Amino acid sequence: MRRLFYRAHVGSELCNVEFKRGGQEYLRTSFRAHLRRYTCAFLNSGGGSLLVGVDDDGVVRGLRCDHRQEDQAQLLVDSILRGFHATLLPYSYTLAFLPIIRPGPEGQNLKVLHLTLCPLPALTQQDLYQTDQGEVFLRRDGSVEGPLSASAIQEWARQEQSRPWTPTLPSVPMYRVQIKQLM
């Protein structure tokens, strides 16, 4: 089973990796908005990973998450992503809850939520993904742009149409967080 050590450094945020500190009420308060925003941005920008329970400096902090909360988070992710347009198939994303090793009672049910997204390779001209609420986000230079205005979407479409189209399947470079394997 993959596990992380409390206060370990797992890397830096990149254009396809976003860290969120989380916190006690995160799954009930901020997770929905971050899920929509970063999922849409990553899908429109070639894929990526959202890690909740890691601070902006890449230090593992974790968030308290028991099995019931894991199930609720998985159902929430599935429900929101089912509403995305263009269709996002279940194998286009994975959600993992990585246990954190921290001695003492503070380490109980401490986890990092790791959502990895990989858009389907486009065989036709690419469309922009929209959230279940009709919003469009893009990831550029390590930040998220959006929700985009109609004129920004039209400009994106003009730029996409000016590129020569090739029917090859792109390879999506994905940042992999190094996770210690324990036996």
XYZ file of C-alpha atoms in Angstrom:
183
model
C 0.000 0.000 0.000
C 1.261 3.485 -0.851
C 1.859 5.718 2.165
C 3.344 9.128 2.834
C 5.285 10.347 5.832
C 4.011 13.325 7.778
C 6.045 16.465 6.973
C 7.789 14.756 4.040
C 8.468 16.935 1.009
C 6.798 15.556 -2.126
C 7.944 18.130 -4.666
C 6.757 21.456 -5.993
C 3.645 22.704 -7.681
C 3.952 22.630 -11.454
C 1.689 23.527 -14.336
C 0.075 20.081 -13.951
C 0.239 19.704 -10.140
C -1.702 21.652 -7.535
C -1.381 21.313 -3.762
C -4.127 22.261 -1.323
C -3.513 22.328 2.412
C -6.997 21.127 3.284
C -7.961 21.367 6.927
C -10.655 20.121 9.229
C -13.668 21.426 7.291
C -12.124 21.360 3.822
C -14.137 18.444 2.428
C -17.387 20.149 3.472
C -16.514 23.757 2.594
C -13.984 24.215 -0.212
C -13.557 20.845 -1.913
C -16.481 21.188 -4.362
C -15.260 24.521 -5.737
C -11.632 23.344 -5.999
C -12.728 20.076 -7.586
C -14.635 21.875 -10.346
C -11.988 24.541 -10.915
C -8.850 22.373 -11.002
C -10.437 19.375 -12.707
C -11.704 21.547 -15.549
C -8.416 23.452 -15.828
C -6.338 20.256 -15.875
C -8.590 18.567 -18.436
C -8.363 21.613 -20.728
C -4.590 21.727 -20.305
C -3.497 18.132 -20.906
C -4.071 16.557 -17.471
C -2.714 16.876 -13.973
C -3.022 16.068 -10.286
C -4.685 17.737 -7.326
C -3.257 16.760 -3.941
C -5.248 17.793 -0.883
C -3.368 17.580 2.396
C -0.112 19.002 1.019
C 0.782 22.642 1.625
C 1.992 24.997 -1.122
C 5.624 24.227 -0.247
C 5.068 20.513 -0.979
C 5.088 19.423 2.673
C 2.692 16.611 3.591
C 0.231 17.679 6.298
C -2.773 15.472 5.577
C -6.414 15.859 6.368
C -8.598 13.823 8.675
C -10.664 11.446 6.597
C -12.334 8.254 7.859
C -13.846 5.578 5.587
C -17.260 7.258 5.566
C -15.721 10.563 4.465
C -13.697 8.748 1.774
C -16.902 7.228 0.412
C -18.635 10.627 0.469
C -15.705 12.279 -1.322
C -15.640 9.532 -3.988
C -19.402 9.889 -4.569
C -19.048 13.676 -4.778
C -16.205 13.439 -7.303
C -18.112 10.926 -9.443
C -21.296 13.005 -9.299
C -19.660 16.297 -10.245
C -17.468 14.830 -12.987
C -20.437 12.990 -14.546
C -21.926 16.431 -15.184
C -18.899 17.699 -17.118
C -19.184 18.385 -20.811
C -17.417 16.898 -22.905
C -18.026 13.501 -21.406
C -15.425 12.395 -18.899
C -15.175 8.623 -18.658
C -14.425 6.942 -15.311
C -10.980 5.772 -16.430
C -10.024 9.376 -17.223
C -9.524 10.060 -13.528
C -8.473 8.308 -10.351
C -9.059 9.263 -6.760
C -6.807 7.788 -4.086
C -6.624 8.347 -0.346
C -2.994 7.957 0.676
C -2.476 7.158 4.361
C 0.035 9.257 6.261
C 2.453 7.809 8.744
C 2.540 9.974 11.844
C 3.173 8.545 15.312
C 0.592 8.961 18.030
C -3.154 9.576 17.953
C -2.680 12.662 15.717
C -1.846 10.308 12.841
C -5.125 8.386 12.953
C -7.202 8.728 9.751
C -4.718 11.255 8.349
C -4.607 11.077 4.541
C -3.712 12.889 1.345
C -6.441 12.977 -1.261
C -4.830 12.458 -4.689
C -6.967 13.143 -7.772
C -5.270 12.440 -11.104
C -6.859 13.536 -14.389
C -6.019 12.489 -17.913
C -8.283 13.757 -20.709
C -9.210 11.456 -23.532
C -6.986 11.854 -26.582
C -8.882 13.854 -29.161
C -9.409 12.202 -32.522
C -11.178 15.311 -33.800
C -10.768 19.008 -33.135
C -10.603 19.439 -29.361
C -13.463 20.942 -27.384
C -13.085 22.690 -24.072
C -14.313 20.830 -21.014
C -17.011 22.609 -19.007
C -17.928 21.990 -15.375
C -21.338 20.689 -14.392
C -22.243 24.371 -13.879
C -21.188 25.386 -17.407
C -17.952 27.129 -16.374
C -14.685 26.830 -18.298
C -11.213 27.005 -16.713
C -7.694 26.732 -18.174
C -4.372 26.115 -16.450
C -1.531 28.349 -17.629
C 1.834 29.080 -16.069
C 0.921 27.406 -12.792
C -2.313 29.336 -12.244
C -5.926 28.792 -13.192
C -7.769 31.175 -15.497
C -11.525 31.352 -15.314
C -14.304 31.100 -15.366
C -13.601 32.285 -18.883
C -15.698 34.842 -20.701
C -17.251 34.130 -24.077
C -14.593 36.276 -25.784
C -11.766 34.350 -24.071
C -13.291 31.052 -25.220
C -13.646 32.402 -28.773
C -9.987 33.445 -28.724
C -8.980 29.967 -27.519
C -11.034 28.436 -30.367
C -9.352 30.715 -32.931
C -5.912 29.680 -31.659
C -6.861 25.998 -31.757
C -8.206 26.295 -35.310
C -5.011 27.953 -36.507
C -2.922 24.980 -35.374
C -2.370 22.220 -37.914
C -4.426 19.180 -36.968
C -2.756 15.777 -36.805
C -4.690 12.611 -35.958
C -1.980 11.209 -33.696
C -2.647 10.375 -30.086
C -0.738 12.793 -27.866
C 1.311 11.600 -24.971
C 0.377 13.401 -21.793
C 3.336 14.128 -19.548
C 2.113 13.564 -16.019
C 3.983 14.608 -12.929
C 4.191 11.658 -10.568
C 4.446 12.338 -6.877
C 7.097 10.118 -5.360
C 5.407 7.890 -2.836
C 7.286 5.598 -0.509
C 6.395 1.927 -0.757
C 6.160 0.183 2.589
C 5.855 -3.509 3.038
